[in-house]
PDB file of N, CA and C in Angstrom:
ATOM      1  N   ARG A  30       9.686 -84.458 -14.564  1.00 93.00           N
ATOM      2  CA  ARG A  30      10.784 -83.996 -15.387  1.00 93.00           C
ATOM      3  C   ARG A  30      10.483 -82.581 -15.846  1.00 93.00           C
ATOM      4  N   PHE A  31      11.507 -81.743 -15.836  1.00 94.00           N
ATOM      5  CA  PHE A  31      11.383 -80.349 -16.255  1.00 94.00           C
ATOM      6  C   PHE A  31      12.320 -80.092 -17.427  1.00 94.00           C
ATOM      7  N   SER A  32      11.890 -79.231 -18.336  1.00 94.00           N
ATOM      8  CA  SER A  32      12.788 -78.740 -19.383  1.00 94.00           C
ATOM      9  C   SER A  32      12.371 -77.317 -19.730  1.00 94.00           C
ATOM     10  N   VAL A  33      13.359 -76.530 -20.157  1.00 93.00           N
ATOM     11  CA  VAL A  33      13.118 -75.142 -20.524  1.00 93.00           C
ATOM     12  C   VAL A  33      13.372 -75.007 -22.011  1.00 93.00           C
ATOM     13  N   THR A  34      12.389 -74.478 -22.731  1.00 90.00           N
ATOM     14  CA  THR A  34      12.569 -74.253 -24.158  1.00 90.00           C
ATOM     15  C   THR A  34      12.687 -72.755 -24.407  1.00 90.00           C
ATOM     16  N   GLY A  35      13.446 -72.427 -25.436  1.00 87.00           N
ATOM     17  CA  GLY A  35      13.630 -71.028 -25.786  1.00 87.00           C
ATOM     18  C   GLY A  35      15.007 -70.502 -25.451  1.00 87.00           C
ATOM     19  N   LEU A  36      15.810 -71.299 -24.710  1.00 86.00           N
ATOM     20  CA  LEU A  36      17.179 -70.881 -24.412  1.00 86.00           C
ATOM     21  C   LEU A  36      18.041 -71.105 -25.647  1.00 86.00           C
ATOM     22  N   SER A  37      18.856 -70.139 -25.961  1.00 84.00           N
ATOM     23  CA  SER A  37      19.771 -70.257 -27.095  1.00 84.00           C
ATOM     24  C   SER A  37      21.036 -69.478 -26.769  1.00 84.00           C
ATOM     25  N   ASN A  38      21.947 -69.417 -27.704  1.00 84.00           N
ATOM     26  CA  ASN A  38      23.166 -68.625 -27.502  1.00 84.00           C
ATOM     27  C   ASN A  38      22.877 -67.135 -27.530  1.00 84.00           C
ATOM     28  N   ASP A  39      21.689 -66.764 -27.958  1.00 89.00           N
ATOM     29  CA  ASP A  39      21.324 -65.357 -28.125  1.00 89.00           C
ATOM     30  C   ASP A  39      20.305 -64.925 -27.065  1.00 89.00           C
ATOM     31  N   ILE A  40      20.546 -65.298 -25.787  1.00 91.00           N
ATOM     32  CA  ILE A  40      19.585 -64.939 -24.744  1.00 91.00           C
ATOM     33  C   ILE A  40      19.675 -63.456 -24.420  1.00 91.00           C
ATOM     34  N   LYS A  41      18.554 -62.937 -23.924  1.00 92.00           N
ATOM     35  CA  LYS A  41      18.466 -61.521 -23.576  1.00 92.00           C
ATOM     36  C   LYS A  41      17.872 -61.386 -22.173  1.00 92.00           C
ATOM     37  N   PRO A  42      18.265 -60.358 -21.429  1.00 93.00           N
ATOM     38  CA  PRO A  42      17.673 -60.155 -20.103  1.00 93.00           C
ATOM     39  C   PRO A  42      16.146 -60.076 -20.185  1.00 93.00           C
ATOM     40  N   GLY A  43      15.484 -60.787 -19.271  1.00 93.00           N
ATOM     41  CA  GLY A  43      14.030 -60.739 -19.202  1.00 93.00           C
ATOM     42  C   GLY A  43      13.300 -61.485 -20.298  1.00 93.00           C
ATOM     43  N   GLN A  44      14.007 -62.306 -21.044  1.00 94.00           N
ATOM     44  CA  GLN A  44      13.417 -63.037 -22.169  1.00 94.00           C
ATOM     45  C   GLN A  44      12.309 -63.978 -21.686  1.00 94.00           C
ATOM     46  N   ASN A  45      11.279 -64.140 -22.504  1.00 95.00           N
ATOM     47  CA  ASN A  45      10.213 -65.082 -22.196  1.00 95.00           C
ATOM     48  C   ASN A  45      10.606 -66.471 -22.685  1.00 95.00           C
ATOM     49  N   LEU A  46      10.378 -67.475 -21.830  1.00 95.00           N
ATOM     50  CA  LEU A  46      10.702 -68.863 -22.125  1.00 95.00           C
ATOM     51  C   LEU A  46       9.497 -69.724 -21.786  1.00 95.00           C
ATOM     52  N   THR A  47       9.615 -71.012 -22.053  1.00 96.00           N
ATOM     53  CA  THR A  47       8.557 -71.951 -21.708  1.00 96.00           C
ATOM     54  C   THR A  47       9.135 -73.060 -20.843  1.00 96.00           C
ATOM     55  N   LEU A  48       8.503 -73.306 -19.704  1.00 97.00           N
ATOM     56  CA  LEU A  48       8.864 -74.410 -18.828  1.00 97.00           C
ATOM     57  C   LEU A  48       7.919 -75.557 -19.142  1.00 97.00           C
ATOM     58  N   GLU A  49       8.489 -76.705 -19.519  1.00 97.00           N
ATOM     59  CA  GLU A  49       7.673 -77.881 -19.804  1.00 97.00           C
ATOM     60  C   GLU A  49       7.833 -78.864 -18.653  1.00 97.00           C
ATOM     61  N   ILE A  50       6.705 -79.282 -18.108  1.00 97.00           N
ATOM     62  CA  ILE A  50       6.681 -80.174 -16.956  1.00 97.00           C
ATOM     63  C   ILE A  50       6.018 -81.473 -17.389  1.00 97.00           C
ATOM     64  N   GLU A  51       6.701 -82.582 -17.120  1.00 96.00           N
ATOM     65  CA  GLU A  51       6.122 -83.882 -17.443  1.00 96.00           C
ATOM     66  C   GLU A  51       6.083 -84.720 -16.174  1.00 96.00           C
ATOM     67  N   SER A  52       4.892 -85.227 -15.850  1.00 94.00           N
ATOM     68  CA  SER A  52       4.721 -86.030 -14.648  1.00 94.00           C
ATOM     69  C   SER A  52       3.585 -87.022 -14.857  1.00 94.00           C
ATOM     70  N   LYS A  53       3.855 -88.265 -14.550  1.00 92.00           N
ATOM     71  CA  LYS A  53       2.843 -89.321 -14.631  1.00 92.00           C
ATOM     72  C   LYS A  53       2.191 -89.367 -16.006  1.00 92.00           C
ATOM     73  N   GLY A  54       2.985 -89.192 -17.044  1.00 92.00           N
ATOM     74  CA  GLY A  54       2.485 -89.278 -18.412  1.00 92.00           C
ATOM     75  C   GLY A  54       1.770 -88.037 -18.910  1.00 92.00           C
ATOM     76  N   GLN A  55       1.664 -87.025 -18.091  1.00 95.00           N
ATOM     77  CA  GLN A  55       1.014 -85.782 -18.511  1.00 95.00           C
ATOM     78  C   GLN A  55       2.063 -84.705 -18.716  1.00 95.00           C
ATOM     79  N   ARG A  56       1.819 -83.858 -19.692  1.00 95.00           N
ATOM     80  CA  ARG A  56       2.746 -82.764 -19.991  1.00 95.00           C
ATOM     81  C   ARG A  56       2.001 -81.438 -19.882  1.00 95.00           C
ATOM     82  N   ARG A  57       2.681 -80.479 -19.289  1.00 96.00           N
ATOM     83  CA  ARG A  57       2.107 -79.143 -19.139  1.00 96.00           C
ATOM     84  C   ARG A  57       3.173 -78.115 -19.484  1.00 96.00           C
ATOM     85  N   SER A  58       2.790 -77.062 -20.176  1.00 96.00           N
ATOM     86  CA  SER A  58       3.698 -75.973 -20.529  1.00 96.00           C
ATOM     87  C   SER A  58       3.281 -74.710 -19.791  1.00 96.00           C
ATOM     88  N   VAL A  59       4.269 -74.022 -19.228  1.00 96.00           N
ATOM     89  CA  VAL A  59       4.015 -72.811 -18.456  1.00 96.00           C
ATOM     90  C   VAL A  59       4.951 -71.715 -18.954  1.00 96.00           C
ATOM     91  N   PRO A  60       4.412 -70.530 -19.283  1.00 97.00           N
ATOM     92  CA  PRO A  60       5.300 -69.433 -19.677  1.00 97.00           C
ATOM     93  C   PRO A  60       6.051 -68.907 -18.451  1.00 97.00           C
ATOM     94  N   VAL A  61       7.344 -68.659 -18.620  1.00 96.00           N
ATOM     95  CA  VAL A  61       8.174 -68.120 -17.545  1.00 96.00           C
ATOM     96  C   VAL A  61       9.044 -66.996 -18.098  1.00 96.00           C
ATOM     97  N   LYS A  62       9.575 -66.190 -17.196  1.00 96.00           N
ATOM     98  CA  LYS A  62      10.455 -65.089 -17.579  1.00 96.00           C
ATOM     99  C   LYS A  62      11.864 -65.397 -17.100  1.00 96.00           C
ATOM    100  N   LEU A  63      12.834 -65.261 -17.985  1.00 94.00           N
ATOM    101  CA  LEU A  63      14.232 -65.483 -17.646  1.00 94.00           C
ATOM    102  C   LEU A  63      14.675 -64.427 -16.641  1.00 94.00           C
ATOM    103  N   ARG A  64      15.173 -64.854 -15.485  1.00 94.00           N
ATOM    104  CA  ARG A  64      15.588 -63.908 -14.449  1.00 94.00           C
ATOM    105  C   ARG A  64      17.079 -63.616 -14.530  1.00 94.00           C
ATOM    106  N   ILE A  65      17.533 -63.419 -15.736  1.00 94.00           N
ATOM    107  CA  ILE A  65      18.831 -62.806 -15.978  1.00 94.00           C
ATOM    108  C   ILE A  65      18.477 -61.382 -16.348  1.00 94.00           C
ATOM    109  N   ASP A  66      18.852 -60.443 -15.495  1.00 95.00           N
ATOM    110  CA  ASP A  66      18.349 -59.081 -15.627  1.00 95.00           C
ATOM    111  C   ASP A  66      19.314 -58.092 -16.267  1.00 95.00           C
ATOM    112  N   THR A  67      20.593 -58.450 -16.359  1.00 95.00           N
ATOM    113  CA  THR A  67      21.575 -57.514 -16.908  1.00 95.00           C
ATOM    114  C   THR A  67      22.508 -58.243 -17.876  1.00 95.00           C
ATOM    115  N   PRO A  68      23.135 -57.503 -18.774  1.00 93.00           N
ATOM    116  CA  PRO A  68      24.081 -58.135 -19.705  1.00 93.00           C
ATOM    117  C   PRO A  68      25.247 -58.842 -19.000  1.00 93.00           C
ATOM    118  N   ILE A  69      25.724 -58.325 -17.875  1.00 94.00           N
ATOM    119  CA  ILE A  69      26.833 -58.993 -17.181  1.00 94.00           C
ATOM    120  C   ILE A  69      26.386 -60.339 -16.625  1.00 94.00           C
ATOM    121  N   GLU A  70      25.123 -60.460 -16.227  1.00 95.00           N
ATOM    122  CA  GLU A  70      24.613 -61.743 -15.750  1.00 95.00           C
ATOM    123  C   GLU A  70      24.597 -62.775 -16.871  1.00 95.00           C
ATOM    124  N   ILE A  71      24.421 -62.342 -18.114  1.00 93.00           N
ATOM    125  CA  ILE A  71      24.511 -63.251 -19.260  1.00 93.00           C
ATOM    126  C   ILE A  71      25.930 -63.801 -19.352  1.00 93.00           C
ATOM    127  N   ASP A  72      26.920 -62.947 -19.159  1.00 92.00           N
ATOM    128  CA  ASP A  72      28.313 -63.409 -19.162  1.00 92.00           C
ATOM    129  C   ASP A  72      28.551 -64.419 -18.041  1.00 92.00           C
ATOM    130  N   TYR A  73      28.041 -64.146 -16.849  1.00 94.00           N
ATOM    131  CA  TYR A  73      28.187 -65.089 -15.738  1.00 94.00           C
ATOM    132  C   TYR A  73      27.570 -66.436 -16.107  1.00 94.00           C
ATOM    133  N   TYR A  74      26.379 -66.415 -16.675  1.00 91.00           N
ATOM    134  CA  TYR A  74      25.681 -67.644 -17.078  1.00 91.00           C
ATOM    135  C   TYR A  74      26.508 -68.424 -18.099  1.00 91.00           C
ATOM    136  N   ARG A  75      27.027 -67.737 -19.093  1.00 91.00           N
ATOM    137  CA  ARG A  75      27.804 -68.398 -20.153  1.00 91.00           C
ATOM    138  C   ARG A  75      29.106 -69.000 -19.631  1.00 91.00           C
ATOM    139  N   HIS A  76      29.646 -68.442 -18.562  1.00 92.00           N
ATOM    140  CA  HIS A  76      30.889 -68.959 -17.982  1.00 92.00           C
ATOM    141  C   HIS A  76      30.631 -69.998 -16.897  1.00 92.00           C
ATOM    142  N   GLY A  77      29.374 -70.299 -16.620  1.00 93.00           N
ATOM    143  CA  GLY A  77      29.060 -71.304 -15.609  1.00 93.00           C
ATOM    144  C   GLY A  77      28.945 -70.750 -14.205  1.00 93.00           C
ATOM    145  N   GLY A  78      28.830 -69.432 -14.076  1.00 95.00           N
ATOM    146  CA  GLY A  78      28.677 -68.805 -12.768  1.00 95.00           C
ATOM    147  C   GLY A  78      29.646 -67.657 -12.600  1.00 95.00           C
ATOM    148  N   ILE A  79      29.457 -66.910 -11.515  1.00 94.00           N
ATOM    149  CA  ILE A  79      30.289 -65.723 -11.301  1.00 94.00           C
ATOM    150  C   ILE A  79      31.733 -66.092 -10.960  1.00 94.00           C
ATOM    151  N   LEU A  80      31.939 -67.169 -10.182  1.00 95.00           N
ATOM    152  CA  LEU A  80      33.303 -67.537  -9.806  1.00 95.00           C
ATOM    153  C   LEU A  80      34.138 -67.943 -11.022  1.00 95.00           C
ATOM    154  N   PRO A  81      33.660 -68.844 -11.896  1.00 94.00           N
ATOM    155  CA  PRO A  81      34.447 -69.156 -13.088  1.00 94.00           C
ATOM    156  C   PRO A  81      34.695 -67.923 -13.965  1.00 94.00           C
ATOM    157  N   PHE A  82      33.720 -67.026 -14.026  1.00 93.00           N
ATOM    158  CA  PHE A  82      33.887 -65.794 -14.806  1.00 93.00           C
ATOM    159  C   PHE A  82      35.040 -64.956 -14.249  1.00 93.00           C
ATOM    160  N   VAL A  83      35.031 -64.735 -12.939  1.00 93.00           N
ATOM    161  CA  VAL A  83      36.067 -63.912 -12.303  1.00 93.00           C
ATOM    162  C   VAL A  83      37.439 -64.576 -12.444  1.00 93.00           C
ATOM    163  N   LEU A  84      37.505 -65.885 -12.243  1.00 95.00           N
ATOM    164  CA  LEU A  84      38.786 -66.585 -12.376  1.00 95.00           C
ATOM    165  C   LEU A  84      39.340 -66.473 -13.792  1.00 95.00           C
ATOM    166  N   ARG A  85      38.484 -66.615 -14.791  1.00 92.00           N
ATOM    167  CA  ARG A  85      38.949 -66.468 -16.178  1.00 92.00           C
ATOM    168  C   ARG A  85      39.442 -65.052 -16.445  1.00 92.00           C
ATOM    169  N   GLN A  86      38.756 -64.072 -15.884  1.00 91.00           N
ATOM    170  CA  GLN A  86      39.187 -62.682 -16.045  1.00 91.00           C
ATOM    171  C   GLN A  86      40.565 -62.472 -15.413  1.00 91.00           C
ATOM    172  N   LEU A  87      40.769 -63.018 -14.227  1.00 94.00           N
ATOM    173  CA  LEU A  87      42.056 -62.867 -13.541  1.00 94.00           C
ATOM    174  C   LEU A  87      43.182 -63.584 -14.282  1.00 94.00           C
ATOM    175  N   LEU A  88      42.896 -64.771 -14.806  1.00 94.00           N
ATOM    176  CA  LEU A  88      43.920 -65.542 -15.510  1.00 94.00           C
ATOM    177  C   LEU A  88      44.288 -64.938 -16.857  1.00 94.00           C
ATOM    178  N   SER A  89      43.392 -64.169 -17.435  1.00 90.00           N
ATOM    179  CA  SER A  89      43.671 -63.590 -18.754  1.00 90.00           C
ATOM    180  C   SER A  89      44.543 -62.340 -18.668  1.00 90.00           C
ATOM    181  N   LYS A  90      44.785 -61.840 -17.460  1.00 84.00           N
ATOM    182  CA  LYS A  90      45.597 -60.619 -17.290  1.00 84.00           C
ATOM    183  C   LYS A  90      47.065 -60.946 -17.196  1.00 84.00           C
TER     184      LYS A  90
END
């Protein structure tokens, strides 16, 4: 089982997070870097991907 801690509504490009891995009763934490590199990618993430983002933009016009 995997989980990522440190994600919030206030994410930033390149933010440091923690990946928690649980297997066979053991837990391990690994530091990782968020690979959202630009502010527009944050918008894509919040909309569920680039396609939903573009569709919402088109429908709002």
